[in-house]
Short mmCIF file of C-alpha atoms in Angstrom, two decimals:
data_model
loop_
_atom_site.label_atom_id
_atom_site.label_comp_id
_atom_site.label_asym_id
_atom_site.label_seq_id
_atom_site.Cartn_x
_atom_site.Cartn_y
_atom_site.Cartn_z
CA MET A 224 -30.81 49.05 -26.84
CA PRO A 225 -27.35 48.77 -28.09
CA ALA A 226 -24.33 46.97 -26.89
CA ILE A 227 -20.81 49.19 -27.33
CA VAL A 228 -17.57 47.42 -27.42
CA LEU A 229 -14.70 49.63 -26.08
CA ILE A 230 -11.13 48.71 -27.49
CA GLY A 231 -7.35 49.54 -27.58
CA ALA A 232 -6.24 50.38 -31.06
CA GLN A 233 -2.93 50.46 -30.60
CA TRP A 234 -0.75 48.14 -28.29
CA GLY A 235 -2.73 48.95 -25.14
CA ASP A 236 -2.29 51.43 -22.21
CA GLU A 237 -4.73 53.85 -24.49
CA GLY A 238 -7.01 55.21 -21.66
CA LYS A 239 -9.72 52.68 -22.12
CA GLY A 240 -10.18 53.26 -18.40
CA LYS A 241 -10.94 57.14 -18.86
CA ALA A 242 -13.32 56.48 -21.75
CA THR A 243 -15.33 54.22 -20.13
CA ASP A 244 -15.80 56.15 -17.16
CA LEU A 245 -16.78 58.92 -19.53
CA LEU A 246 -19.79 56.96 -20.56
CA GLY A 247 -20.29 55.40 -17.17
CA ASP A 248 -23.58 58.06 -16.77
CA LYS A 249 -25.06 56.89 -20.27
CA VAL A 250 -25.05 52.82 -19.35
CA GLN A 251 -26.18 50.54 -17.05
CA TRP A 252 -23.84 47.89 -17.29
CA VAL A 253 -19.93 47.41 -17.75
CA VAL A 254 -18.32 44.12 -19.05
CA ARG A 255 -14.79 43.14 -18.83
CA TYR A 256 -14.69 40.56 -21.31
CA GLN A 257 -11.08 39.08 -21.52
CA GLY A 258 -7.53 39.29 -20.24
CA GLY A 259 -6.41 38.88 -16.71
CA ASN A 260 -4.51 41.41 -13.97
CA ASN A 261 -2.04 41.78 -16.36
CA ALA A 262 -3.53 44.70 -17.24
CA GLY A 263 -4.76 48.09 -15.68
CA HIS A 264 -7.01 51.07 -16.14
CA THR A 265 -6.66 54.57 -14.37
CA VAL A 266 -9.44 56.97 -14.02
CA VAL A 267 -9.09 59.89 -12.31
CA LEU A 268 -12.24 61.33 -10.41
CA PRO A 269 -13.34 65.26 -10.48
CA ASP A 270 -12.19 65.59 -6.82
CA GLY A 271 -8.60 64.49 -8.10
CA GLN A 272 -8.64 61.03 -6.70
CA ASP A 273 -7.16 58.14 -9.30
CA PHE A 274 -8.32 54.64 -9.13
CA ALA A 275 -5.79 52.18 -10.89
CA LEU A 276 -7.84 49.04 -11.76
CA HIS A 277 -6.60 45.68 -12.75
CA LEU A 278 -9.24 43.06 -13.02
CA ILE A 279 -12.54 45.17 -11.81
CA PRO A 280 -14.25 46.93 -14.80
CA SER A 281 -14.02 50.84 -14.77
CA GLY A 282 -17.41 51.23 -14.22
CA ILE A 283 -17.46 50.08 -10.44
CA LEU A 284 -16.82 53.63 -9.80
CA THR A 285 -20.15 54.93 -11.32
CA PRO A 286 -22.89 54.22 -8.64
CA HIS A 287 -26.01 52.90 -10.68
CA VAL A 288 -23.64 50.83 -13.28
CA THR A 289 -24.03 46.82 -12.71
CA ASN A 290 -20.31 45.58 -13.85
CA VAL A 291 -19.32 42.03 -14.96
CA ILE A 292 -16.28 40.24 -15.14
CA GLY A 293 -17.07 38.02 -18.24
CA ASN A 294 -16.89 34.44 -19.20
CA GLY A 295 -13.68 35.59 -21.05
CA VAL A 296 -11.82 36.85 -18.25
CA VAL A 297 -9.37 34.74 -16.38
CA VAL A 298 -9.52 35.69 -12.71
CA ASP A 299 -6.91 35.24 -9.81
CA PRO A 300 -8.92 35.03 -6.62
CA GLY A 301 -6.60 36.41 -4.16
CA VAL A 302 -5.91 39.95 -6.73
CA LEU A 303 -9.66 39.88 -7.25
CA LEU A 304 -10.07 39.89 -3.34
CA GLU A 305 -7.18 42.27 -3.25
CA GLU A 306 -8.93 44.93 -5.61
CA LEU A 307 -12.36 44.49 -3.84
CA GLU A 308 -10.27 45.28 -0.35
CA GLY A 309 -8.85 48.27 -1.79
CA LEU A 310 -12.10 49.82 -3.36
CA GLU A 311 -14.29 49.00 -0.26
CA ALA A 312 -11.46 51.02 1.96
CA ARG A 313 -11.92 53.84 -0.29
CA GLY A 314 -15.47 54.39 -0.09
CA ILE A 315 -16.47 52.58 -3.53
CA ASP A 316 -19.57 50.32 -3.10
CA THR A 317 -18.53 46.97 -5.04
CA ASN A 318 -22.14 45.25 -4.35
CA ARG A 319 -22.90 45.76 -8.23
CA LEU A 320 -20.43 43.14 -9.23
CA LEU A 321 -21.28 40.05 -10.78
CA LEU A 322 -18.52 37.13 -11.64
CA SER A 323 -19.42 34.50 -14.85
CA ALA A 324 -19.58 31.15 -13.48
CA ASP A 325 -17.68 30.20 -16.63
CA ALA A 326 -14.75 32.69 -16.16
CA HIS A 327 -11.56 30.54 -15.60
CA LEU A 328 -9.38 30.62 -12.55
CA ILE A 329 -5.90 31.71 -12.43
CA MET A 330 -4.20 28.93 -10.14
CA PRO A 331 -0.73 29.02 -8.27
CA TYR A 332 0.79 26.72 -10.63
CA HIS A 333 -0.06 28.94 -13.52
CA VAL A 334 1.96 31.89 -11.96
CA ALA A 335 4.74 29.34 -11.13
CA ILE A 336 4.99 28.07 -14.41
CA ASP A 337 4.53 31.50 -16.42
CA LYS A 338 7.42 32.85 -14.50
CA VAL A 339 9.87 30.00 -14.72
CA THR A 340 9.13 29.84 -18.36
CA GLU A 341 9.48 33.48 -18.94
CA ARG A 342 12.99 33.40 -17.23
CA TYR A 343 14.08 30.23 -19.22
CA LEU A 344 13.40 31.62 -22.53
CA GLY A 345 15.84 34.68 -21.80
CA SER A 346 16.36 36.77 -24.77
CA ARG A 347 13.52 34.84 -26.76
CA LYS A 348 11.00 35.99 -23.76
CA ILE A 349 7.63 37.37 -25.04
CA GLY A 350 7.58 39.94 -22.21
CA THR A 351 4.89 38.61 -19.97
CA THR A 352 3.98 39.84 -16.79
CA GLY A 353 4.68 36.55 -15.03
CA ARG A 354 0.82 36.51 -13.55
CA GLY A 355 -0.26 33.13 -14.80
CA ILE A 356 -2.48 34.76 -17.81
CA GLY A 357 -1.07 32.62 -20.64
CA PRO A 358 -0.64 29.27 -18.66
CA CYS A 359 -4.40 29.58 -17.52
CA TYR A 360 -5.37 30.65 -21.23
CA GLN A 361 -3.69 27.21 -22.10
CA ASP A 362 -5.42 25.05 -19.91
CA LYS A 363 -8.81 26.50 -21.10
CA VAL A 364 -8.14 25.90 -24.38
CA ALA A 365 -6.73 22.17 -23.56
CA ARG A 366 -9.88 21.60 -21.63
CA VAL A 367 -8.17 20.96 -18.26
CA GLY A 368 -8.98 24.41 -16.87
CA VAL A 369 -10.56 25.26 -13.33
CA ARG A 370 -13.81 27.63 -14.01
CA VAL A 371 -15.39 29.56 -11.50
CA GLN A 372 -18.54 27.42 -11.25
CA ASP A 373 -16.02 24.57 -9.91
CA LEU A 374 -16.05 26.72 -6.96
CA LEU A 375 -19.31 25.62 -6.04
CA ASP A 376 -18.53 22.22 -6.05
CA GLU A 377 -15.68 21.24 -4.17
CA LYS A 378 -15.39 17.47 -5.44
CA ILE A 379 -14.90 18.65 -8.79
CA LEU A 380 -12.47 21.29 -7.67
CA ARG A 381 -10.46 18.91 -6.03
CA GLN A 382 -10.45 16.37 -8.80
CA LYS A 383 -9.14 18.87 -11.24
CA VAL A 384 -6.43 20.46 -9.22
CA GLU A 385 -5.05 17.11 -8.45
CA ALA A 386 -4.99 16.37 -11.93
CA ALA A 387 -3.57 19.29 -13.25
CA LEU A 388 -0.58 18.65 -10.55
CA GLU A 389 -0.19 15.49 -11.66
CA PHE A 390 1.51 16.66 -14.91
CA LYS A 391 2.63 20.30 -13.67
CA ASN A 392 4.37 19.05 -11.20
CA GLN A 393 6.11 16.94 -13.17
CA VAL A 394 7.03 20.19 -15.27
CA LEU A 395 7.91 22.39 -12.55
CA ILE A 396 10.44 19.55 -10.62
CA LYS A 397 12.05 17.89 -13.55
CA VAL A 398 12.05 20.55 -16.45
CA TYR A 399 12.59 23.46 -14.26
CA ASN A 400 14.07 21.99 -10.91
CA ARG A 401 11.44 24.01 -8.86
CA LYS A 402 9.38 22.49 -6.17
CA GLY A 403 5.83 21.28 -6.73
CA LEU A 404 2.80 21.87 -5.33
CA ASP A 405 0.63 20.19 -2.96
CA ALA A 406 -2.80 19.53 -4.53
CA ALA A 407 -4.71 19.69 -1.10
CA GLU A 408 -3.19 22.85 -0.13
CA VAL A 409 -4.01 24.88 -3.56
CA THR A 410 -7.51 23.63 -3.56
CA ASP A 411 -8.19 25.05 0.43
CA THR A 412 -6.46 28.38 -0.26
CA VAL A 413 -8.94 28.89 -3.36
CA LEU A 414 -11.83 27.33 -1.60
CA THR A 415 -11.31 29.71 1.63
CA GLN A 416 -10.48 33.18 -1.07
CA ALA A 417 -13.86 31.94 -2.64
CA GLU A 418 -16.30 32.43 0.39
CA ARG A 419 -15.76 35.81 -0.01
CA PHE A 420 -17.25 36.38 -3.27
CA ARG A 421 -19.12 33.30 -3.56
CA HIS A 422 -22.31 35.59 -3.44
CA ARG A 423 -21.03 37.40 -6.80
CA ILE A 424 -20.66 33.67 -8.92
CA ALA A 425 -23.56 34.13 -11.89
CA ASP A 426 -24.69 33.17 -15.40
CA THR A 427 -23.81 36.62 -16.72
CA ARG A 428 -24.40 35.63 -20.39
CA LEU A 429 -28.18 35.12 -19.30
CA GLU A 430 -27.90 38.33 -16.89
CA LEU A 431 -26.88 40.52 -19.91
CA ASN A 432 -29.26 39.22 -22.14
CA LYS A 433 -32.13 39.96 -20.56
CA ALA A 434 -30.51 43.31 -19.74
CA LEU A 435 -30.22 43.91 -23.21
CA GLU A 436 -34.26 42.81 -23.68
CA ARG A 437 -35.06 45.74 -20.97
CA ASP A 438 -33.55 48.30 -23.21
CA GLU A 439 -30.76 48.70 -20.89
CA THR A 440 -27.23 49.46 -22.37
CA VAL A 441 -24.33 47.08 -22.07
CA LEU A 442 -20.74 48.59 -22.51
CA LEU A 443 -17.96 45.89 -23.04
CA GLU A 444 -14.65 47.27 -22.28
CA GLY A 445 -11.52 44.79 -23.27
CA SER A 446 -8.19 45.20 -22.25
CA GLN A 447 -4.95 45.55 -23.78
CA GLY A 448 -5.20 46.32 -27.62
CA THR A 449 -5.66 45.09 -31.07
CA LEU A 450 -1.79 44.76 -31.57
CA LEU A 451 -1.83 42.19 -28.77
CA ASP A 452 -4.62 39.88 -30.14
CA VAL A 453 -3.65 36.26 -30.48
CA ASP A 454 -5.05 36.32 -33.65
CA HIS A 455 -4.95 40.04 -35.09
CA GLY A 456 -1.82 41.51 -33.28
CA THR A 457 2.11 41.21 -33.87
CA TYR A 458 2.19 37.51 -33.03
CA PRO A 459 3.94 35.97 -30.82
CA TYR A 460 4.12 39.16 -29.12
CA VAL A 461 0.82 39.24 -27.94
CA THR A 462 -1.36 38.37 -25.15
CA SER A 463 -3.46 35.08 -24.81
CA SER A 464 -6.87 36.41 -25.72
CA SER A 465 -8.87 38.33 -28.48
CA PRO A 466 -9.07 42.16 -27.18
CA THR A 467 -10.87 43.08 -30.41
CA SER A 468 -14.48 43.48 -31.03
CA GLY A 469 -14.84 40.31 -32.19
CA GLY A 470 -13.79 38.57 -29.06
CA ALA A 471 -16.44 41.01 -27.11
CA SER A 472 -19.17 39.11 -28.42
CA ALA A 473 -17.15 35.60 -27.07
CA GLY A 474 -16.07 36.63 -23.62
CA SER A 475 -19.66 37.93 -22.98
CA GLY A 476 -21.98 35.78 -24.24
CA ILE A 477 -23.82 38.56 -26.09
CA GLY A 478 -25.02 37.98 -29.89
CA PRO A 479 -22.67 40.11 -32.55
CA GLY A 480 -25.85 41.63 -33.81
CA ARG A 481 -26.39 43.43 -30.63
CA ILE A 482 -23.56 45.58 -31.05
CA THR A 483 -24.04 48.88 -32.68
CA THR A 484 -20.83 50.71 -31.95
CA VAL A 485 -17.53 50.09 -31.91
CA LEU A 486 -15.18 52.92 -30.20
CA GLY A 487 -11.51 52.46 -30.48
CA ILE A 488 -9.03 54.38 -27.99
CA LEU A 489 -5.73 55.87 -29.18
CA LYS A 490 -3.27 57.72 -27.90
CA ALA A 491 -2.02 61.22 -29.60
CA TYR A 492 1.36 59.30 -30.04
CA THR A 493 2.05 55.30 -29.82
CA THR A 494 3.14 53.04 -26.81
CA ARG A 495 3.76 49.86 -26.32
CA VAL A 496 5.42 47.67 -23.62
CA GLY A 497 7.19 44.26 -23.63
CA SER A 498 8.99 42.89 -26.25
CA GLY A 499 8.09 42.87 -30.20
CA PRO A 500 8.03 44.91 -33.06
CA PHE A 501 7.10 48.95 -32.85
CA PRO A 502 7.99 50.32 -36.13
CA THR A 503 7.62 54.16 -34.57
CA GLU A 504 9.76 53.59 -31.96
CA LEU A 505 11.67 56.47 -30.54
CA THR A 506 14.74 55.34 -28.34
CA ASP A 507 16.47 58.95 -28.07
CA GLU A 508 15.73 62.08 -26.08
CA ALA A 509 12.13 62.77 -27.97
CA GLY A 510 11.02 59.26 -26.78
CA GLU A 511 12.17 60.03 -23.37
CA ASN A 512 10.20 63.25 -23.30
CA LEU A 513 7.08 61.45 -24.36
CA ARG A 514 7.42 58.93 -21.67
CA LYS A 515 8.25 61.54 -19.16
CA SER A 516 5.26 63.74 -20.21
CA GLY A 517 2.89 61.38 -20.78
CA GLY A 518 3.67 59.18 -17.32
CA GLU A 519 4.41 56.08 -19.55
CA PHE A 520 4.58 53.48 -16.96
CA GLY A 521 2.63 50.68 -16.46
CA VAL A 522 -0.68 50.74 -14.40
CA THR A 523 -0.31 46.85 -13.18
CA THR A 524 3.38 46.59 -13.53
CA GLY A 525 5.15 49.98 -12.99
CA ARG A 526 7.57 48.70 -16.15
CA SER A 527 8.33 52.26 -18.66
CA ARG A 528 6.39 51.94 -21.69
CA ARG A 529 8.24 51.91 -25.08
CA THR A 530 7.30 55.22 -26.89
CA GLY A 531 6.85 56.24 -30.43
CA TRP A 532 5.03 59.19 -33.00
CA PHE A 533 1.62 58.13 -34.02
CA ASP A 534 0.86 55.00 -36.27
CA ALA A 535 -1.50 55.77 -39.29
CA VAL A 536 -1.03 52.44 -40.46
CA ILE A 537 -1.80 50.97 -37.23
CA GLY A 538 -4.99 53.00 -36.81
CA ARG A 539 -6.15 52.07 -40.38
CA TYR A 540 -5.53 48.43 -39.39
CA ALA A 541 -7.73 48.82 -36.37
CA ALA A 542 -10.45 50.46 -37.86
CA ARG A 543 -10.60 47.51 -40.18
CA VAL A 544 -10.53 44.56 -38.00
CA ASN A 545 -12.50 45.75 -35.30
CA GLY A 546 -15.30 47.76 -37.43
CA ILE A 547 -14.72 50.68 -35.22
CA THR A 548 -17.14 53.60 -35.67
CA ASP A 549 -15.78 56.19 -33.71
CA TYR A 550 -12.47 56.61 -32.33
CA PHE A 551 -11.52 58.70 -28.71
CA LEU A 552 -8.12 60.23 -29.36
CA THR A 553 -6.28 60.77 -25.92
CA LYS A 554 -3.53 62.09 -24.42
CA LEU A 555 -3.39 65.04 -27.23
CA ASP A 556 -1.93 67.15 -24.36
CA VAL A 557 0.90 65.55 -23.98
CA LEU A 558 2.57 66.93 -27.58
CA SER A 559 2.08 70.76 -26.57
CA GLY A 560 5.03 72.31 -26.35
CA LEU A 561 6.30 70.47 -30.20
CA GLU A 562 7.74 72.75 -32.74
CA ALA A 563 6.51 69.88 -35.19
CA VAL A 564 5.00 66.43 -34.78
CA PRO A 565 6.08 63.63 -36.95
CA VAL A 566 2.97 61.35 -37.97
CA CYS A 567 4.09 57.97 -39.46
CA VAL A 568 1.77 57.45 -42.85
CA ALA A 569 3.04 54.26 -44.22
CA TYR A 570 5.83 51.54 -44.20
CA ASP A 571 9.26 51.37 -46.18
CA VAL A 572 9.53 47.32 -46.07
CA ASP A 573 12.68 46.53 -47.64
CA GLY A 574 12.40 49.42 -50.05
CA GLU A 575 8.25 48.80 -51.12
CA ARG A 576 5.93 51.53 -49.39
CA THR A 577 2.95 50.28 -48.09
CA GLU A 578 0.14 51.81 -46.28
CA ASP A 579 -1.55 48.55 -45.17
CA MET A 580 -0.04 46.32 -42.36
CA PRO A 581 2.17 44.06 -43.38
CA MET A 582 1.23 40.15 -43.84
CA THR A 583 4.39 38.50 -42.26
CA GLN A 584 5.81 38.83 -39.40
CA THR A 585 9.24 39.19 -41.12
CA ASP A 586 8.02 42.30 -42.93
CA VAL A 587 6.37 43.88 -39.80
CA HIS A 588 9.89 43.58 -38.00
CA HIS A 589 11.67 45.21 -41.32
CA ALA A 590 9.16 47.65 -41.40
CA LYS A 591 10.48 51.49 -41.34
CA PRO A 592 7.84 54.59 -40.66
CA VAL A 593 7.23 57.18 -43.41
CA TYR A 594 6.73 60.06 -41.79
CA GLU A 595 4.97 63.24 -42.41
CA GLU A 596 5.40 66.27 -40.44
CA LEU A 597 2.76 68.47 -38.68
CA PRO A 598 3.16 71.90 -37.25
CA GLY A 599 3.02 71.62 -33.44
CA TRP A 600 1.56 73.96 -30.89
CA TRP A 601 2.71 75.66 -27.65
CA GLU A 602 -0.46 75.98 -25.67
CA ASP A 603 -1.64 74.42 -22.67
CA ILE A 604 -4.57 72.72 -24.06
CA SER A 605 -5.92 70.77 -20.70
CA GLU A 606 -8.25 73.55 -20.30
CA CYS A 607 -10.10 73.22 -23.38
CA ARG A 608 -13.51 71.99 -23.75
CA SER A 609 -14.80 72.39 -27.42
CA PHE A 610 -12.62 71.58 -30.41
CA ASP A 611 -12.89 75.28 -31.50
CA GLU A 612 -10.64 76.18 -28.53
CA LEU A 613 -7.98 74.09 -29.36
CA PRO A 614 -4.94 75.75 -30.95
CA LYS A 615 -5.35 75.59 -34.82
CA ASN A 616 -2.56 73.91 -35.09
CA ALA A 617 -3.63 71.27 -32.57
CA GLN A 618 -7.37 71.17 -34.77
CA ALA A 619 -5.52 70.38 -37.96
CA TYR A 620 -3.54 67.59 -36.04
CA VAL A 621 -6.77 65.82 -35.31
CA GLU A 622 -8.19 66.30 -38.56
CA ARG A 623 -5.31 64.71 -40.86
CA LEU A 624 -5.41 61.83 -38.31
CA GLU A 625 -9.45 61.06 -39.18
CA GLU A 626 -8.08 61.71 -43.00
CA LEU A 627 -5.26 59.12 -42.56
CA MET A 628 -7.43 56.83 -40.40
CA GLY A 629 -10.75 57.22 -42.29
CA THR A 630 -12.62 57.29 -39.11
CA ARG A 631 -13.78 60.04 -37.38
CA ILE A 632 -12.31 61.20 -33.86
CA SER A 633 -15.25 61.55 -31.45
CA ALA A 634 -13.37 62.78 -28.48
CA ILE A 635 -10.47 63.92 -27.53
CA GLY A 636 -8.46 63.55 -23.89
CA VAL A 637 -6.71 66.71 -23.14
CA GLY A 638 -5.62 65.50 -19.59
CA PRO A 639 -6.10 63.08 -17.11
CA GLY A 640 -9.27 64.13 -15.23
CA ARG A 641 -12.45 62.80 -16.14
CA GLU A 642 -13.71 66.19 -16.97
CA GLN A 643 -10.72 66.91 -19.39
CA THR A 644 -12.66 65.23 -22.69
CA ILE A 645 -13.80 67.42 -25.68
CA GLU A 646 -16.51 65.26 -27.30
CA ARG A 647 -16.96 66.49 -30.92
CA HIS A 648 -19.64 64.02 -32.07
CA THR A 649 -22.26 62.13 -29.92
CA ILE A 650 -20.80 58.54 -29.17
CA LEU A 651 -24.38 57.47 -27.22
#
């Protein structure tokens, strides 16, 4: 049976939680394979309840699904416990959640360094959420990180924390004029937290591969989006991990040959959070209307998202980089009421037209959108449940996006609810 990868095809916040929730009844496992609690998924259930998930996979809301926080994720123990408590308080069963022994832990010194570094950069800041994700990934690559499995051996944990703080306290105190952290206090705090999730620690790569051998279906869920990938995104304004489909294998321990479907999620327009280039960004009333109509505020941070028209250059790029087999277009309903809907079909880079993503950082910053205007529609489409029920102009909009990206749009979101989805083609 297949492993399916679900990825964001823009700069994140595309509605991946809705897609995961839609497929939840058809899969047995949902895996978060990268990122930390700097991202979030919002899922709205049929009864109107909405859940904001930051670290735990969206499949936690489907009773029969086993959820995995994979080895590619960085985990803040306090945030994990808070999220578990919040779900349990609302009657959600969290017993089917496993935590990879090889995931890395976000320690208090990671959060401290993240915050002071971003403030120090001033106008050159990357736009991080200050949650310690970047510094944790830095330690992982430098081979000085603390892993979840270290919580099972107090001696190793204390040695690692002491070694880390010998250097990091020097940075906090002498470079940033901040108070250092006590190694024993940090270790004791994390060990106390671990008592409440120790039973969830597992060799998740083994469990996932056994599941595939039993013909069970595994859904691999990334956070953020393609343009925030550390290798393939708009560097340096990116995250510290690989949200693209290639990162799914590394972040879960599932071989790439097991992956049969790559489902890309994108909005019917474009948004991004934080600093960095954004060719179709709208800074006028049209952009503010998209922000208000689409509720474009971060699930985790509450920050306002930057908004712009749909960018087909990005859609084509994401399809290539990820090997996308199907697209899920979300928030089509937000565009209702517009007389015309511009779509970016190419870029003008210093007088030259290109339909592909520019190669250099400089050219990306210089890219100006080349628009094609499509006729809008006035009807409320939130109750539509088949493609034929959509207004003709809305149908034409979807079909034109397919043509521009060269990849079929198999599902369309017409509202935030679980049932507010049009399935054009079978994904599973």
